[in-house]
PDB file of C-alpha atoms and ligand atoms in Angstrom:
ATOM      1  CA  MET A   1     105.986 116.887 117.887  1.00 96.00           C
ATOM      2  CA  LYS A   2     109.179 117.493 117.085  1.00 98.00           C
ATOM      3  CA  ILE A   3     110.194 119.842 113.878  1.00 98.00           C
ATOM      4  CA  TYR A   4     113.881 119.240 113.030  1.00 98.00           C
ATOM      5  CA  MET A   5     114.758 123.199 111.990  1.00 98.00           C
ATOM      6  CA  ASN A   6     118.127 123.938 110.673  1.00 96.00           C
ATOM      7  CA  GLY A   7     120.076 121.556 113.046  1.00 97.00           C
ATOM      8  CA  LYS A   8     118.198 121.381 115.610  1.00 98.00           C
ATOM      9  CA  LEU A   9     115.287 119.525 116.962  1.00 98.00           C
ATOM     10  CA  VAL A  10     112.426 122.141 118.567  1.00 98.00           C
ATOM     11  CA  PRO A  11     109.013 121.451 119.545  1.00 98.00           C
ATOM     12  CA  GLU A  12     106.297 122.220 116.805  1.00 97.00           C
ATOM     13  CA  ARG A  13     105.077 125.373 118.480  1.00 97.00           C
ATOM     14  CA  ALA A  14     108.152 127.101 118.187  1.00 97.00           C
ATOM     15  CA  ALA A  15     108.717 125.736 114.626  1.00 98.00           C
ATOM     16  CA  LYS A  16     108.242 129.089 112.980  1.00 97.00           C
ATOM     17  CA  VAL A  17     109.050 130.441 109.581  1.00 96.00           C
ATOM     18  CA  SER A  18     109.989 134.250 108.253  1.00 98.00           C
ATOM     19  CA  VAL A  19     107.237 135.819 106.574  1.00 98.00           C
ATOM     20  CA  PHE A  20     110.222 137.042 104.422  1.00 98.00           C
ATOM     21  CA  ASP A  21     111.454 133.186 103.550  1.00 98.00           C
ATOM     22  CA  HIS A  22     111.380 132.862 100.040  1.00 98.00           C
ATOM     23  CA  GLY A  23     109.773 129.563 100.026  1.00 98.00           C
ATOM     24  CA  LEU A  24     106.852 131.535 101.161  1.00 98.00           C
ATOM     25  CA  LEU A  25     106.914 134.590  99.279  1.00 98.00           C
ATOM     26  CA  TYR A  26     108.051 132.944  96.057  1.00 98.00           C
ATOM     27  CA  GLY A  27     108.011 128.923  96.154  1.00 98.00           C
ATOM     28  CA  ASP A  28     111.647 128.741  96.182  1.00 98.00           C
ATOM     29  CA  GLY A  29     112.664 126.161  97.492  1.00 98.00           C
ATOM     30  CA  VAL A  30     112.502 122.243  97.119  1.00 98.00           C
ATOM     31  CA  PHE A  31     110.983 119.340  99.246  1.00 98.00           C
ATOM     32  CA  GLU A  32     110.869 115.603  99.547  1.00 98.00           C
ATOM     33  CA  GLY A  33     107.851 113.255 100.639  1.00 98.00           C
ATOM     34  CA  ILE A  34     109.039 109.997 102.422  1.00 98.00           C
ATOM     35  CA  ARG A  35     107.934 107.288 103.985  1.00 97.00           C
ATOM     36  CA  SER A  36     109.146 105.042 107.219  1.00 97.00           C
ATOM     37  CA  TYR A  37     107.493 101.058 107.701  1.00 96.00           C
ATOM     38  CA  ASN A  38     108.196  99.396 110.561  1.00 95.00           C
ATOM     39  CA  GLY A  39     110.998 101.632 111.537  1.00 96.00           C
ATOM     40  CA  ARG A  40     113.520 101.756 108.689  1.00 98.00           C
ATOM     41  CA  VAL A  41     113.278 104.679 106.473  1.00 98.00           C
ATOM     42  CA  PHE A  42     112.245 103.551 102.753  1.00 98.00           C
ATOM     43  CA  MET A  43     114.533 104.418 100.155  1.00 98.00           C
ATOM     44  CA  LEU A  44     115.719 107.406 101.683  1.00 98.00           C
ATOM     45  CA  ASP A  45     119.041 107.808  99.873  1.00 98.00           C
ATOM     46  CA  GLU A  46     116.716 108.069  96.203  1.00 98.00           C
ATOM     47  CA  HIS A  47     115.114 110.573  97.736  1.00 98.00           C
ATOM     48  CA  ILE A  48     117.665 112.269  99.171  1.00 98.00           C
ATOM     49  CA  ASP A  49     119.327 112.314  96.163  1.00 98.00           C
ATOM     50  CA  ARG A  50     116.533 113.697  94.161  1.00 98.00           C
ATOM     51  CA  LEU A  51     116.502 116.338  97.004  1.00 99.00           C
ATOM     52  CA  TYR A  52     119.601 117.649  95.845  1.00 98.00           C
ATOM     53  CA  ARG A  53     119.402 117.328  92.419  1.00 98.00           C
ATOM     54  CA  SER A  54     116.288 119.253  92.279  1.00 98.00           C
ATOM     55  CA  ALA A  55     118.021 122.277  94.745  1.00 98.00           C
ATOM     56  CA  LYS A  56     120.764 122.244  92.311  1.00 98.00           C
ATOM     57  CA  ALA A  57     118.519 122.737  89.420  1.00 98.00           C
ATOM     58  CA  ILE A  58     117.527 125.873  90.813  1.00 98.00           C
ATOM     59  CA  GLY A  59     121.049 126.886  91.949  1.00 98.00           C
ATOM     60  CA  LEU A  60     120.265 126.253  95.522  1.00 98.00           C
ATOM     61  CA  GLU A  61     123.002 125.030  97.480  1.00 98.00           C
ATOM     62  CA  ILE A  62     122.377 123.016 100.367  1.00 98.00           C
ATOM     63  CA  PRO A  63     124.529 123.824 103.398  1.00 97.00           C
ATOM     64  CA  MET A  64     124.442 119.960 104.333  1.00 97.00           C
ATOM     65  CA  THR A  65     126.196 116.670 103.076  1.00 98.00           C
ATOM     66  CA  LYS A  66     123.597 114.215 101.727  1.00 98.00           C
ATOM     67  CA  ARG A  67     124.972 111.906 104.486  1.00 98.00           C
ATOM     68  CA  GLY A  68     124.524 114.668 107.077  1.00 98.00           C
ATOM     69  CA  MET A  69     120.826 114.974 105.909  1.00 98.00           C
ATOM     70  CA  ALA A  70     120.204 111.055 105.883  1.00 98.00           C
ATOM     71  CA  ARG A  71     121.516 111.300 109.996  1.00 98.00           C
ATOM     72  CA  ALA A  72     119.090 114.463 109.830  1.00 98.00           C
ATOM     73  CA  VAL A  73     115.941 112.958 109.009  1.00 98.00           C
ATOM     74  CA  VAL A  74     116.729 109.324 110.578  1.00 98.00           C
ATOM     75  CA  LYS A  75     117.383 111.586 114.245  1.00 98.00           C
ATOM     76  CA  THR A  76     113.771 113.625 113.823  1.00 98.00           C
ATOM     77  CA  CYS A  77     112.288 110.138 113.187  1.00 98.00           C
ATOM     78  CA  LYS A  78     113.768 108.513 116.429  1.00 97.00           C
ATOM     79  CA  ALA A  79     113.024 111.572 118.143  1.00 97.00           C
ATOM     80  CA  ASN A  80     108.953 111.619 117.257  1.00 97.00           C
ATOM     81  CA  LYS A  81     109.059 107.461 117.476  1.00 95.00           C
ATOM     82  CA  THR A  82     107.714 107.865 113.700  1.00 93.00           C
ATOM     83  CA  MET A  83     108.041 103.948 112.838  1.00 93.00           C
ATOM     84  CA  ASP A  84     105.116 104.263 110.366  1.00 95.00           C
ATOM     85  CA  GLY A  85     104.880 107.422 109.217  1.00 95.00           C
ATOM     86  CA  TYR A  86     104.885 110.334 106.546  1.00 97.00           C
ATOM     87  CA  ILE A  87     108.166 112.572 106.453  1.00 98.00           C
ATOM     88  CA  ARG A  88     108.077 116.071 104.867  1.00 98.00           C
ATOM     89  CA  LEU A  89     111.804 117.233 103.970  1.00 98.00           C
ATOM     90  CA  VAL A  90     111.813 120.708 102.958  1.00 98.00           C
ATOM     91  CA  VAL A  91     114.531 123.452 102.185  1.00 98.00           C
ATOM     92  CA  THR A  92     113.678 127.196 101.357  1.00 98.00           C
ATOM     93  CA  ARG A  93     115.683 129.515  99.500  1.00 98.00           C
ATOM     94  CA  GLY A  94     116.351 131.491 103.248  1.00 98.00           C
ATOM     95  CA  VAL A  95     115.119 134.851 104.524  1.00 98.00           C
ATOM     96  CA  GLY A  96     115.401 137.350 101.920  1.00 98.00           C
ATOM     97  CA  THR A  97     113.977 140.428 100.468  1.00 98.00           C
ATOM     98  CA  LEU A  98     110.316 141.123  99.458  1.00 98.00           C
ATOM     99  CA  GLY A  99     112.476 141.239  95.824  1.00 98.00           C
ATOM    100  CA  LEU A 100     112.697 138.079  93.768  1.00 98.00           C
ATOM    101  CA  ASN A 101     116.741 137.505  93.818  1.00 98.00           C
ATOM    102  CA  PRO A 102     117.150 134.717  95.262  1.00 98.00           C
ATOM    103  CA  TYR A 103     121.292 135.803  96.197  1.00 98.00           C
ATOM    104  CA  LEU A 104     119.689 138.177  98.829  1.00 98.00           C
ATOM    105  CA  CYS A 105     118.459 135.230 100.488  1.00 98.00           C
ATOM    106  CA  LYS A 106     121.861 134.080 103.229  1.00 92.00           C
ATOM    107  CA  ARG A 107     120.962 130.641 104.268  1.00 97.00           C
ATOM    108  CA  PRO A 108     118.666 127.798 103.162  1.00 98.00           C
ATOM    109  CA  GLN A 109     116.514 126.997 105.768  1.00 98.00           C
ATOM    110  CA  ILE A 110     116.203 123.285 106.283  1.00 98.00           C
ATOM    111  CA  ILE A 111     112.764 121.891 107.845  1.00 98.00           C
ATOM    112  CA  ILE A 112     112.127 117.773 108.139  1.00 98.00           C
ATOM    113  CA  ILE A 113     108.461 116.941 110.111  1.00 98.00           C
ATOM    114  CA  ALA A 114     108.183 113.406 110.517  1.00 97.00           C
ATOM    115  CA  ALA A 115     104.598 112.843 111.318  1.00 95.00           C
ATOM    116  CA  ASN A 116     102.291 109.999 111.536  1.00 88.00           C
ATOM    117  CA  ILE A 117     101.276 108.550 108.738  1.00 77.00           C
ATOM    118  CA  GLN A 118      97.827 109.316 106.775  1.00 73.00           C
ATOM    119  CA  LEU A 119      97.027 106.084 104.875  1.00 76.00           C
ATOM    120  CA  TYR A 120      94.140 106.107 102.243  1.00 84.00           C
ATOM    121  CA  PRO A 121      91.324 104.428 103.231  1.00 90.00           C
ATOM    122  CA  LYS A 122      91.708 100.670 102.511  1.00 92.00           C
ATOM    123  CA  LYS A 123      88.054 100.660 100.749  1.00 94.00           C
ATOM    124  CA  LEU A 124      90.043 103.243  97.767  1.00 94.00           C
ATOM    125  CA  TYR A 125      92.339 100.218  96.815  1.00 96.00           C
ATOM    126  CA  SER A 126      89.585  97.797  96.984  1.00 96.00           C
ATOM    127  CA  GLU A 127      87.256 100.390  94.826  1.00 97.00           C
ATOM    128  CA  GLY A 128      89.469 101.863  93.002  1.00 97.00           C
ATOM    129  CA  LEU A 129      89.919 105.625  92.161  1.00 97.00           C
ATOM    130  CA  ARG A 130      87.791 107.666  89.635  1.00 98.00           C
ATOM    131  CA  ILE A 131      89.841 110.343  87.970  1.00 98.00           C
ATOM    132  CA  VAL A 132      89.334 112.776  85.359  1.00 98.00           C
ATOM    133  CA  THR A 133      92.075 114.308  82.911  1.00 98.00           C
ATOM    134  CA  VAL A 134      91.768 117.859  83.155  1.00 98.00           C
ATOM    135  CA  GLY A 135      92.896 121.132  81.000  1.00 98.00           C
ATOM    136  CA  THR A 136      95.479 122.144  83.190  1.00 98.00           C
ATOM    137  CA  VAL A 137      98.462 121.493  81.548  1.00 98.00           C
ATOM    138  CA  ARG A 138     101.975 119.859  83.141  1.00 98.00           C
ATOM    139  CA  ASN A 139     104.390 122.634  83.547  1.00 98.00           C
ATOM    140  CA  LEU A 140     106.433 122.692  80.434  1.00 98.00           C
ATOM    141  CA  PRO A 141     109.970 121.378  81.193  1.00 97.00           C
ATOM    142  CA  GLU A 142     111.293 123.829  79.186  1.00 96.00           C
ATOM    143  CA  ALA A 143     109.658 126.153  81.810  1.00 97.00           C
ATOM    144  CA  VAL A 144     109.732 124.622  84.852  1.00 97.00           C
ATOM    145  CA  ASN A 145     110.814 120.935  84.476  1.00 98.00           C
ATOM    146  CA  PRO A 146     108.443 118.748  86.343  1.00 98.00           C
ATOM    147  CA  GLY A 147     111.598 116.798  87.451  1.00 98.00           C
ATOM    148  CA  ILE A 148     112.247 119.426  90.128  1.00 98.00           C
ATOM    149  CA  LYS A 149     110.211 118.577  92.901  1.00 98.00           C
ATOM    150  CA  SER A 150     109.869 122.311  93.751  1.00 98.00           C
ATOM    151  CA  LEU A 151     107.974 124.006  96.877  1.00 98.00           C
ATOM    152  CA  ASN A 152     105.527 125.861  93.673  1.00 97.00           C
ATOM    153  CA  TYR A 153     103.293 123.090  93.293  1.00 98.00           C
ATOM    154  CA  LEU A 154     100.356 125.258  91.982  1.00 98.00           C
ATOM    155  CA  ASN A 155     100.674 123.823  88.529  1.00 98.00           C
ATOM    156  CA  ASN A 156      99.157 120.332  90.396  1.00 98.00           C
ATOM    157  CA  ILE A 157      97.079 122.770  92.588  1.00 98.00           C
ATOM    158  CA  LEU A 158      95.351 123.719  89.828  1.00 98.00           C
ATOM    159  CA  ALA A 159      94.522 119.995  88.254  1.00 98.00           C
ATOM    160  CA  LYS A 160      93.458 119.113  91.528  1.00 98.00           C
ATOM    161  CA  ILE A 161      91.147 122.104  91.569  1.00 98.00           C
ATOM    162  CA  GLU A 162      89.493 120.817  88.387  1.00 98.00           C
ATOM    163  CA  ALA A 163      89.757 117.052  89.393  1.00 98.00           C
ATOM    164  CA  ILE A 164      87.876 117.898  92.473  1.00 98.00           C
ATOM    165  CA  ASN A 165      85.044 120.547  90.971  1.00 98.00           C
ATOM    166  CA  ASN A 166      84.344 117.688  88.479  1.00 98.00           C
ATOM    167  CA  GLY A 167      83.354 115.273  91.560  1.00 98.00           C
ATOM    168  CA  VAL A 168      86.756 113.018  92.010  1.00 97.00           C
ATOM    169  CA  MET A 169      89.655 113.145  93.798  1.00 95.00           C
ATOM    170  CA  GLU A 170      92.552 113.068  91.454  1.00 98.00           C
ATOM    171  CA  ALA A 171      93.573 114.370  87.678  1.00 98.00           C
ATOM    172  CA  VAL A 172      95.841 113.408  85.154  1.00 98.00           C
ATOM    173  CA  MET A 173      97.427 116.063  83.471  1.00 98.00           C
ATOM    174  CA  LEU A 174      98.920 115.851  79.956  1.00 98.00           C
ATOM    175  CA  ASN A 175     101.826 117.369  78.950  1.00 98.00           C
ATOM    176  CA  GLY A 176     102.393 120.159  76.361  1.00 98.00           C
ATOM    177  CA  GLN A 177     101.845 117.878  73.669  1.00 98.00           C
ATOM    178  CA  GLY A 178      98.822 116.512  74.682  1.00 98.00           C
ATOM    179  CA  SER A 179     100.338 112.994  75.685  1.00 98.00           C
ATOM    180  CA  VAL A 180      99.864 112.038  79.289  1.00 99.00           C
ATOM    181  CA  ALA A 181     101.946 112.994  82.053  1.00 99.00           C
ATOM    182  CA  GLU A 182     101.093 112.266  85.433  1.00 98.00           C
ATOM    183  CA  ALA A 183      99.054 112.910  88.549  1.00 98.00           C
ATOM    184  CA  THR A 184      98.567 115.632  90.930  1.00 98.00           C
ATOM    185  CA  GLY A 185     101.203 114.115  93.546  1.00 98.00           C
ATOM    186  CA  ASP A 186     102.037 110.584  91.554  1.00 98.00           C
ATOM    187  CA  ASN A 187     102.763 108.850  88.591  1.00 98.00           C
ATOM    188  CA  ILE A 188     100.737 106.837  85.978  1.00 99.00           C
ATOM    189  CA  PHE A 189     100.500 103.526  84.900  1.00 99.00           C
ATOM    190  CA  VAL A 190      98.736 101.381  81.839  1.00 98.00           C
ATOM    191  CA  VAL A 191      98.815  97.762  81.870  1.00 98.00           C
ATOM    192  CA  LYS A 192      97.757  96.244  78.535  1.00 98.00           C
ATOM    193  CA  GLY A 193      98.248  92.414  78.393  1.00 97.00           C
ATOM    194  CA  ASN A 194     101.899  91.929  79.726  1.00 97.00           C
ATOM    195  CA  GLN A 195     103.064  94.740  79.104  1.00 98.00           C
ATOM    196  CA  LEU A 196     103.419  97.755  81.664  1.00 98.00           C
ATOM    197  CA  LEU A 197     103.549 101.206  80.299  1.00 98.00           C
ATOM    198  CA  THR A 198     104.318 104.351  82.422  1.00 99.00           C
ATOM    199  CA  PRO A 199     105.450 107.625  80.062  1.00 98.00           C
ATOM    200  CA  PRO A 200     108.597 108.632  80.026  1.00 98.00           C
ATOM    201  CA  VAL A 201     110.718 110.789  82.218  1.00 98.00           C
ATOM    202  CA  HIS A 202     111.012 113.319  79.131  1.00 98.00           C
ATOM    203  CA  ALA A 203     107.248 113.820  78.869  1.00 98.00           C
ATOM    204  CA  GLY A 204     107.239 115.808  81.793  1.00 98.00           C
ATOM    205  CA  ILE A 205     106.839 114.205  84.514  1.00 98.00           C
ATOM    206  CA  LEU A 206     108.647 113.871  88.078  1.00 98.00           C
ATOM    207  CA  GLU A 207     110.693 110.642  88.352  1.00 98.00           C
ATOM    208  CA  GLY A 208     108.589 109.126  90.998  1.00 98.00           C
ATOM    209  CA  ILE A 209     110.986 106.869  93.541  1.00 98.00           C
ATOM    210  CA  THR A 210     108.029 104.644  93.961  1.00 98.00           C
ATOM    211  CA  ARG A 211     107.726 104.553  90.054  1.00 98.00           C
ATOM    212  CA  ASN A 212     111.429 103.327  89.675  1.00 98.00           C
ATOM    213  CA  VAL A 213     110.633 100.325  92.265  1.00 98.00           C
ATOM    214  CA  VAL A 214     107.448  99.113  90.614  1.00 98.00           C
ATOM    215  CA  MET A 215     109.182  99.493  87.641  1.00 98.00           C
ATOM    216  CA  ASP A 216     111.474  97.450  88.488  1.00 98.00           C
ATOM    217  CA  LEU A 217     109.271  94.746  90.996  1.00 98.00           C
ATOM    218  CA  ALA A 218     107.273  94.092  88.010  1.00 98.00           C
ATOM    219  CA  ALA A 219     110.230  93.269  85.527  1.00 98.00           C
ATOM    220  CA  ARG A 220     110.977  90.884  88.094  1.00 97.00           C
ATOM    221  CA  GLU A 221     107.722  89.212  87.924  1.00 96.00           C
ATOM    222  CA  GLY A 222     107.804  88.784  84.197  1.00 97.00           C
ATOM    223  CA  TYR A 223     105.715  91.857  82.617  1.00 98.00           C
ATOM    224  CA  ASN A 224     107.432  93.374  79.967  1.00 98.00           C
ATOM    225  CA  VAL A 225     107.807  96.875  81.174  1.00 98.00           C
ATOM    226  CA  SER A 226     108.360 100.355  79.106  1.00 98.00           C
ATOM    227  CA  GLU A 227     108.419 103.880  79.267  1.00 98.00           C
ATOM    228  CA  THR A 228     106.044 105.351  75.995  1.00 98.00           C
ATOM    229  CA  THR A 229     104.538 108.321  75.232  1.00 98.00           C
ATOM    230  CA  MET A 230     101.013 108.006  75.497  1.00 98.00           C
ATOM    231  CA  SER A 231      97.630 109.214  74.694  1.00 98.00           C
ATOM    232  CA  ARG A 232      94.045 109.958  76.531  1.00 98.00           C
ATOM    233  CA  TYR A 233      93.444 106.633  73.839  1.00 98.00           C
ATOM    234  CA  ASP A 234      95.433 104.496  75.664  1.00 98.00           C
ATOM    235  CA  LEU A 235      94.093 105.105  79.058  1.00 98.00           C
ATOM    236  CA  TYR A 236      90.824 104.943  78.158  1.00 98.00           C
ATOM    237  CA  THR A 237      91.185 101.469  76.290  1.00 97.00           C
ATOM    238  CA  ALA A 238      93.776  99.787  79.198  1.00 98.00           C
ATOM    239  CA  ASP A 239      92.962  96.288  80.792  1.00 98.00           C
ATOM    240  CA  GLU A 240      94.190  98.644  84.102  1.00 98.00           C
ATOM    241  CA  VAL A 241      95.637 101.577  84.791  1.00 98.00           C
ATOM    242  CA  PHE A 242      97.128 102.839  88.777  1.00 98.00           C
ATOM    243  CA  LEU A 243      98.688 105.476  90.031  1.00 98.00           C
ATOM    244  CA  THR A 244     101.544 105.183  92.402  1.00 98.00           C
ATOM    245  CA  GLY A 245     103.428 107.681  94.835  1.00 98.00           C
ATOM    246  CA  THR A 246     105.307 107.536  97.770  1.00 98.00           C
ATOM    247  CA  ALA A 247     101.670 107.987  99.922  1.00 96.00           C
ATOM    248  CA  ALA A 248      99.365 106.391  97.661  1.00 96.00           C
ATOM    249  CA  GLU A 249     102.006 103.320  96.992  1.00 97.00           C
ATOM    250  CA  VAL A 250     100.083 101.251  93.911  1.00 98.00           C
ATOM    251  CA  ILE A 251      96.148 102.494  93.713  1.00 98.00           C
ATOM    252  CA  GLY A 252      93.979 101.015  90.801  1.00 98.00           C
ATOM    253  CA  VAL A 253      92.056 103.628  88.737  1.00 98.00           C
ATOM    254  CA  VAL A 254      88.972 102.460  87.681  1.00 98.00           C
ATOM    255  CA  ASP A 255      87.158 104.948  85.962  1.00 98.00           C
ATOM    256  CA  ILE A 256      88.747 108.260  84.046  1.00 98.00           C
ATOM    257  CA  ASP A 257      86.656 111.099  82.219  1.00 98.00           C
ATOM    258  CA  ASN A 258      83.488 108.638  83.047  1.00 98.00           C
ATOM    259  CA  ARG A 259      84.762 106.059  81.124  1.00 98.00           C
ATOM    260  CA  LYS A 260      85.025 102.788  82.699  1.00 98.00           C
ATOM    261  CA  ILE A 261      88.853 101.233  83.312  1.00 98.00           C
ATOM    262  CA  GLY A 262      88.706  97.298  82.541  1.00 93.00           C
ATOM    263  CA  ASP A 263      85.976  95.537  84.358  1.00 94.00           C
ATOM    264  CA  GLY A 264      85.551  99.001  86.758  1.00 96.00           C
ATOM    265  CA  THR A 265      87.272  97.163  89.494  1.00 97.00           C
ATOM    266  CA  PRO A 266      91.008  97.106  90.375  1.00 98.00           C
ATOM    267  CA  GLY A 267      92.775  94.617  87.858  1.00 97.00           C
ATOM    268  CA  LYS A 268      94.665  91.508  88.955  1.00 97.00           C
ATOM    269  CA  VAL A 269      98.180  92.940  88.085  1.00 98.00           C
ATOM    270  CA  THR A 270      97.309  96.040  89.581  1.00 98.00           C
ATOM    271  CA  ARG A 271      96.254  94.354  93.262  1.00 98.00           C
ATOM    272  CA  GLY A 272      99.287  91.953  93.027  1.00 98.00           C
ATOM    273  CA  LEU A 273     101.933  94.920  92.608  1.00 98.00           C
ATOM    274  CA  GLU A 274     100.103  96.135  94.985  1.00 98.00           C
ATOM    275  CA  ARG A 275     100.999  93.144  97.304  1.00 98.00           C
ATOM    276  CA  HIS A 276     104.415  93.025  96.131  1.00 98.00           C
ATOM    277  CA  PHE A 277     105.397  96.605  96.925  1.00 98.00           C
ATOM    278  CA  ARG A 278     104.154  96.963 100.339  1.00 97.00           C
ATOM    279  CA  LYS A 279     105.675  93.853 100.893  1.00 98.00           C
ATOM    280  CA  PHE A 280     109.144  95.088  99.694  1.00 98.00           C
ATOM    281  CA  ALA A 281     108.934  98.213 101.245  1.00 98.00           C
ATOM    282  CA  LYS A 282     108.438  96.495 104.607  1.00 96.00           C
ATOM    283  CA  SER A 283     111.013  94.529 104.001  1.00 97.00           C
ATOM    284  CA  THR A 284     114.192  97.089 103.590  1.00 97.00           C
ATOM    285  CA  GLY A 285     115.140 100.911 104.430  1.00 98.00           C
ATOM    286  CA  THR A 286     117.670 102.501 106.796  1.00 98.00           C
ATOM    287  CA  PRO A 287     116.824 101.665 110.189  1.00 97.00           C
ATOM    288  CA  ILE A 288     115.668 104.779 112.577  1.00 96.00           C
ATOM    289  CA  GLU A 289     117.325 102.621 115.696  1.00 79.00           C
TER     290      GLU A 289
HETATM  291  N1  PMP B   1     104.462 113.111  90.609  1.00 78.40           N
HETATM  292  C1  PMP B   1     104.380 114.136  91.406  1.00 78.40           C
HETATM  293  C2  PMP B   1     103.808 115.738  91.097  1.00 78.40           C
HETATM  294  C3  PMP B   1     104.543 114.067  93.057  1.00 78.40           C
HETATM  295  O1  PMP B   1     104.260 115.250  94.026  1.00 78.40           O
HETATM  296  C4  PMP B   1     104.857 112.657  93.389  1.00 78.40           C
HETATM  297  C5  PMP B   1     105.045 112.496  94.995  1.00 78.40           C
HETATM  298  N2  PMP B   1     106.405 113.212  95.381  1.00 78.40           N
HETATM  299  C6  PMP B   1     105.069 111.853  92.476  1.00 78.40           C
HETATM  300  C7  PMP B   1     104.807 111.874  90.957  1.00 78.40           C
HETATM  301  C8  PMP B   1     105.299 110.599  92.677  1.00 78.40           C
HETATM  302  O2  PMP B   1     106.953 109.967  93.063  1.00 78.40           O
HETATM  303  P1  PMP B   1     107.251 109.449  94.287  1.00 78.40           P
HETATM  304  O3  PMP B   1     106.548 107.828  94.412  1.00 78.40           O
HETATM  305  O4  PMP B   1     108.667 109.273  94.752  1.00 78.40           O
HETATM  306  O5  PMP B   1     106.575 109.666  95.633  1.00 78.40           O
END
């Protein structure tokens, strides 16, 4: 595999980062996870916009234009023939001293990894996920805003640990007010009749690109889509619950905190949106050739 590092494509074994990089020392940096479908990069501009917004929010100036970044992503996919893949775009603060001061880091480090896709097993989509709500509160927007896709994912990892220790693969975090925020790497939706509900960005979530696509697709399908503050009550009493994310796409949730959701199988609306989303994802994107 060839890795893009600061303007060059280098062999995987040569793709090394300094131990003084503040991405490693402090989780000081930002990233994106992007998919390619059928030789096209899905929602590339949206991901790049979010990357630059995250960087701006942490005062990290990416030494490259957005267009240059888009070209670098496509180039890396091409070099690795990543036609159906998962792309990781990372920008760290760069090499500094052992102290915190980010201004001593001379140059951000830009890394692009275009890997072959590891899809979740098909069975998970037909059977649905079991998840739990956890005690780990989502980062407070006043502290580290969850809208920043930063390299510090400890908040999410702590929630993931709670999920796994409870015998399931995914956790839902609540925010500081006890409202539903999001899963560790996915946004969450509730279906109630013809209504599709999802927490608003100000609930303290990452504004998922899949989330936004699904909201548009669902509205076009005639669902009444709204961003609403929700409690665990809304999850437990939902007709259907599903998660959205770049890696997961749209995946049904059938059990939350050992309570069955709906009839305990992924619902019709979820399966419909899952199909619609895939069809859409395969029909659009920035060509790799
Ligand atoms: N929330 C969190 C915390 C995430 O890490 C992700 C994955 N990037 C998402 C939601 C889903 O966002 P997207 O649809 O843009 O992948």
